[in-house]
Amino acid sequence: NAGVTQTPKFQVLKTGQSMTLQCAQDMNHNSMYWYRQDPGMGLRLIYYSASEGTTDKGEVPNGYNVSRLNKREFSLRLESAAPSQTSVYFCASSDRSRQETQYFGPGTRLLVL
Amino acid sequence: GESVGLHLPTLSVQEGDNSIINCAYSNSASDYFIWYKQESGKGPQFIIDIRSNMDKRQGQRVTVLLNKTVKHLSLQIAATQPGDSAVYFCAPGQGNSGYSTLTFGKGTMLLVSP
């Protein structure tokens, strides 16, 4: 049981390039989330998916898109990366029976030059 | 929106001491509060949670106290160990028909010296 996994672990992009961050969970959780964490700050919610087939904006959605591919996978896409998107990105998931507790992946460290 | 603040950005303790990490919140509608531990280079790890209808909850070496009157909660770690060194976040949340909405503050860094 790997929990929440994220790929890649680290990525360097040039301004304007695109990329997709992958997230998968093997806990059969209904809800999934994408956060970003900037130095010295807490996590800010980008997008979430309450259940398979639905996605909604969080606090900082601009510049991002998401896809809930199936119950296990939730991807985050940067269409045209900007230096302001340099951050650490965390994916999380939660189960309907214990919805308040989110379990986090190890993170993807993104540097946009 | 939710405002979550921490009184002590950095807390330094000696191994074996008890640690107390404080957290203030502003949204009185929060249904529950979760404490996460984040070690350097890793994702947040669930420690313990407490629902808004409780004022105390104990886990292994950790105790959460909730004072809704003053919108304050604390995480107490007994017999702190070097492995407890990390950033600790409190995250108030609200349930929403099967998914959760958490608000994270900046965190408190706990440094444990041997």
Coordinates of C-alpha atoms in Angstrom, one line a residue:
Chain A
N1 CA 0.0 0.0 0.0
A2 CA 2.0 3.0 -1.3
G3 CA -0.6 5.7 -0.2
V4 CA -0.3 8.8 -2.4
T5 CA 2.4 8.8 -5.0
Q6 CA 3.5 11.8 -7.2
T7 CA 5.7 12.0 -10.3
P8 CA 8.0 13.6 -11.1
K9 CA 9.9 14.3 -7.8
F10 CA 11.7 17.3 -9.3
Q11 CA 11.3 19.3 -12.5
V12 CA 12.9 22.3 -14.1
L13 CA 11.0 24.2 -16.8
K14 CA 11.6 27.3 -18.9
T15 CA 9.0 30.0 -18.9
G16 CA 6.2 29.1 -21.3
Q17 CA 6.8 25.4 -21.3
S18 CA 4.0 23.1 -20.3
M19 CA 3.9 20.0 -18.1
T20 CA 1.6 17.7 -16.2
L21 CA 2.1 16.6 -12.6
Q22 CA 0.8 13.1 -11.9
C23 CA -0.8 11.9 -8.7
A24 CA -2.2 8.5 -7.8
Q25 CA -3.6 7.0 -4.6
D26 CA -4.2 3.3 -3.9
M27 CA -6.5 3.8 -0.8
N28 CA -9.7 3.9 -2.7
H29 CA -10.4 7.4 -1.6
N30 CA -13.1 9.5 -3.1
S31 CA -11.6 13.0 -2.9
M32 CA -8.3 14.3 -4.2
Y33 CA -6.6 17.7 -3.9
W34 CA -3.7 19.7 -5.3
Y35 CA -1.9 22.2 -3.1
R36 CA 1.2 24.4 -3.6
Q37 CA 3.6 25.4 -0.8
D38 CA 5.8 28.3 -1.1
P39 CA 8.8 29.0 1.2
G40 CA 7.8 29.8 4.8
M41 CA 4.1 29.4 4.0
G42 CA 1.4 27.0 4.5
L43 CA -0.3 25.0 1.8
R44 CA -2.8 26.7 -0.5
L45 CA -5.4 24.7 -2.4
I46 CA -5.3 24.9 -6.1
Y47 CA -8.0 22.5 -7.2
Y48 CA -9.9 19.6 -5.7
S49 CA -12.0 16.7 -6.9
A50 CA -14.7 15.8 -4.4
S51 CA -15.5 12.6 -6.3
E52 CA -14.6 10.9 -9.6
G53 CA -15.9 13.0 -12.5
T54 CA -15.9 16.3 -10.7
T55 CA -13.4 19.1 -10.2
D56 CA -13.6 22.5 -8.5
K57 CA -11.4 25.5 -8.1
G58 CA -9.6 26.2 -4.8
E59 CA -7.9 29.3 -3.5
V60 CA -5.3 29.7 -6.3
P61 CA -6.5 28.1 -9.5
N62 CA -5.2 30.6 -12.1
G63 CA -2.6 29.1 -14.5
Y64 CA -3.6 25.5 -13.7
N65 CA -5.9 22.9 -15.0
V66 CA -6.7 19.5 -13.6
S67 CA -8.1 16.1 -14.7
R68 CA -9.6 13.4 -12.5
L69 CA -8.7 10.6 -14.8
N70 CA -10.3 7.9 -12.7
K71 CA -10.8 7.3 -9.0
R72 CA -7.1 6.7 -8.5
E73 CA -5.5 9.5 -10.5
F74 CA -5.7 13.3 -10.4
S75 CA -3.3 15.3 -12.6
L76 CA -2.3 18.9 -12.5
R77 CA -1.3 20.7 -15.7
L78 CA 0.6 23.9 -16.3
E79 CA -0.1 25.0 -19.8
S80 CA 2.4 27.9 -19.9
A81 CA 4.7 27.9 -16.9
A82 CA 5.7 31.1 -15.2
P83 CA 8.4 31.8 -12.6
S84 CA 5.6 32.6 -10.1
Q85 CA 4.7 28.9 -10.3
T86 CA 8.0 27.8 -8.9
S87 CA 6.8 25.9 -5.8
V88 CA 6.4 22.6 -4.2
Y89 CA 3.2 20.8 -5.2
F90 CA 1.5 18.3 -3.0
C91 CA -1.3 16.0 -3.9
A92 CA -3.6 14.7 -1.2
S93 CA -6.6 12.4 -0.9
S94 CA -9.4 11.7 1.6
D95 CA -12.0 9.1 2.2
R96 CA -15.8 9.8 2.5
S97 CA -16.0 7.9 5.8
R98 CA -13.3 10.1 7.3
Q99 CA -13.5 13.1 5.1
E100 CA -11.7 15.5 7.3
T101 CA -8.4 13.7 7.1
Q102 CA -6.3 14.3 4.0
Y103 CA -3.3 12.1 3.3
F104 CA -0.5 13.7 1.4
G105 CA 2.0 12.6 -1.2
P106 CA 5.8 13.4 -1.1
G107 CA 5.6 16.4 -3.3
T108 CA 6.9 17.6 -6.7
R109 CA 9.5 20.4 -6.6
L110 CA 9.1 22.6 -9.6
L111 CA 11.5 25.3 -10.7
V112 CA 10.5 27.6 -13.5
L113 CA 13.3 29.7 -15.0
Chain B
G1 CA -11.7 33.7 4.6
E2 CA -10.1 31.6 7.3
S3 CA -7.2 33.1 9.1
V4 CA -4.9 30.8 11.0
G5 CA -2.0 32.1 13.0
L6 CA 0.7 30.6 15.1
H7 CA 2.1 32.3 18.2
L8 CA 5.6 30.9 17.9
P9 CA 7.2 30.5 14.5
T10 CA 10.1 28.6 16.0
L11 CA 10.2 26.5 19.1
S12 CA 13.5 25.1 20.5
V13 CA 13.5 22.5 23.2
Q14 CA 15.8 20.0 24.7
E15 CA 15.3 16.3 24.2
G16 CA 13.1 14.9 26.9
D17 CA 11.2 18.2 27.5
N18 CA 7.5 18.6 26.8
S19 CA 6.7 20.8 23.8
I20 CA 3.6 23.0 23.4
I21 CA 2.7 24.3 19.9
N22 CA -0.1 26.9 19.8
C23 CA -2.5 27.8 17.1
A24 CA -5.2 30.5 16.8
Y25 CA -8.0 30.3 14.3
S26 CA -10.7 32.8 13.3
N27 CA -13.5 30.7 11.7
S28 CA -15.8 29.7 14.5
A29 CA -17.7 27.4 12.0
S30 CA -14.7 25.0 11.8
D31 CA -15.9 21.4 12.4
Y32 CA -12.6 19.9 13.2
F33 CA -8.9 20.6 13.5
I34 CA -6.1 18.6 12.3
W35 CA -2.4 18.7 13.2
Y36 CA 0.2 17.8 10.6
K37 CA 3.9 17.2 10.9
Q38 CA 6.1 18.1 7.9
E39 CA 9.7 17.0 7.9
S40 CA 12.2 18.6 5.6
G41 CA 11.6 17.5 2.0
K42 CA 8.5 15.5 2.7
G43 CA 4.8 15.9 2.6
P44 CA 2.6 16.7 5.6
Q45 CA 2.0 13.7 7.8
F46 CA -1.3 13.4 9.8
I47 CA -0.7 13.4 13.6
I48 CA -4.0 13.8 15.3
D49 CA -7.3 15.5 14.9
I50 CA -10.0 16.8 17.2
R51 CA -13.6 17.6 16.4
S52 CA -15.2 20.9 17.5
N53 CA -17.5 19.2 20.1
M54 CA -14.4 18.0 22.0
D55 CA -12.0 19.9 24.2
K56 CA -9.2 17.4 24.5
R57 CA -7.9 14.4 22.7
Q58 CA -4.9 12.2 23.4
G59 CA -2.8 10.1 21.2
Q60 CA 0.6 8.5 21.5
R61 CA 2.8 11.1 23.2
V62 CA 0.5 13.9 21.9
T63 CA -2.4 15.7 23.3
V64 CA -4.6 18.3 21.6
L65 CA -6.5 20.9 23.6
L66 CA -9.2 23.0 22.0
N67 CA -10.6 26.2 23.5
K68 CA -13.5 27.3 21.3
T69 CA -14.2 30.3 23.5
V70 CA -10.9 32.0 22.5
K71 CA -10.5 30.1 19.2
H72 CA -7.3 28.5 20.3
L73 CA -5.8 25.0 20.2
S74 CA -2.5 23.5 21.2
L75 CA -0.5 20.4 20.5
Q76 CA 1.4 19.0 23.4
I77 CA 4.2 16.6 22.7
A78 CA 5.5 14.6 25.7
A79 CA 9.1 13.6 26.1
T80 CA 10.2 15.4 22.8
Q81 CA 12.7 13.5 20.7
P82 CA 15.1 14.6 18.0
G83 CA 12.8 12.8 15.5
D84 CA 10.0 15.2 16.4
S85 CA 12.0 18.1 14.8
A86 CA 9.8 19.3 12.0
V87 CA 7.3 22.0 11.0
Y88 CA 3.9 21.5 12.6
F89 CA 0.7 22.8 11.0
C90 CA -2.7 23.1 12.5
A91 CA -5.5 23.0 9.9
P92 CA -9.0 23.9 10.8
G93 CA -11.5 22.3 8.4
Q94 CA -15.1 22.0 7.5
G95 CA -16.9 18.9 6.2
N96 CA -18.7 19.3 2.8
S97 CA -20.7 16.3 1.8
G98 CA -17.8 13.8 1.5
Y99 CA -14.8 16.0 1.0
S100 CA -12.9 18.4 3.3
T101 CA -11.8 22.0 3.2
L102 CA -8.7 22.6 5.2
T103 CA -7.0 25.9 5.9
F104 CA -3.3 25.8 6.6
G105 CA -1.3 28.4 8.6
K106 CA 2.4 29.1 8.1
G107 CA 3.4 26.4 10.6
T108 CA 5.7 26.3 13.7
M109 CA 9.2 24.9 13.4
L110 CA 10.1 22.6 16.3
L111 CA 13.8 22.1 16.9
V112 CA 14.8 19.4 19.3
S113 CA 18.4 19.4 20.5
P114 CA 20.0 16.3 22.1

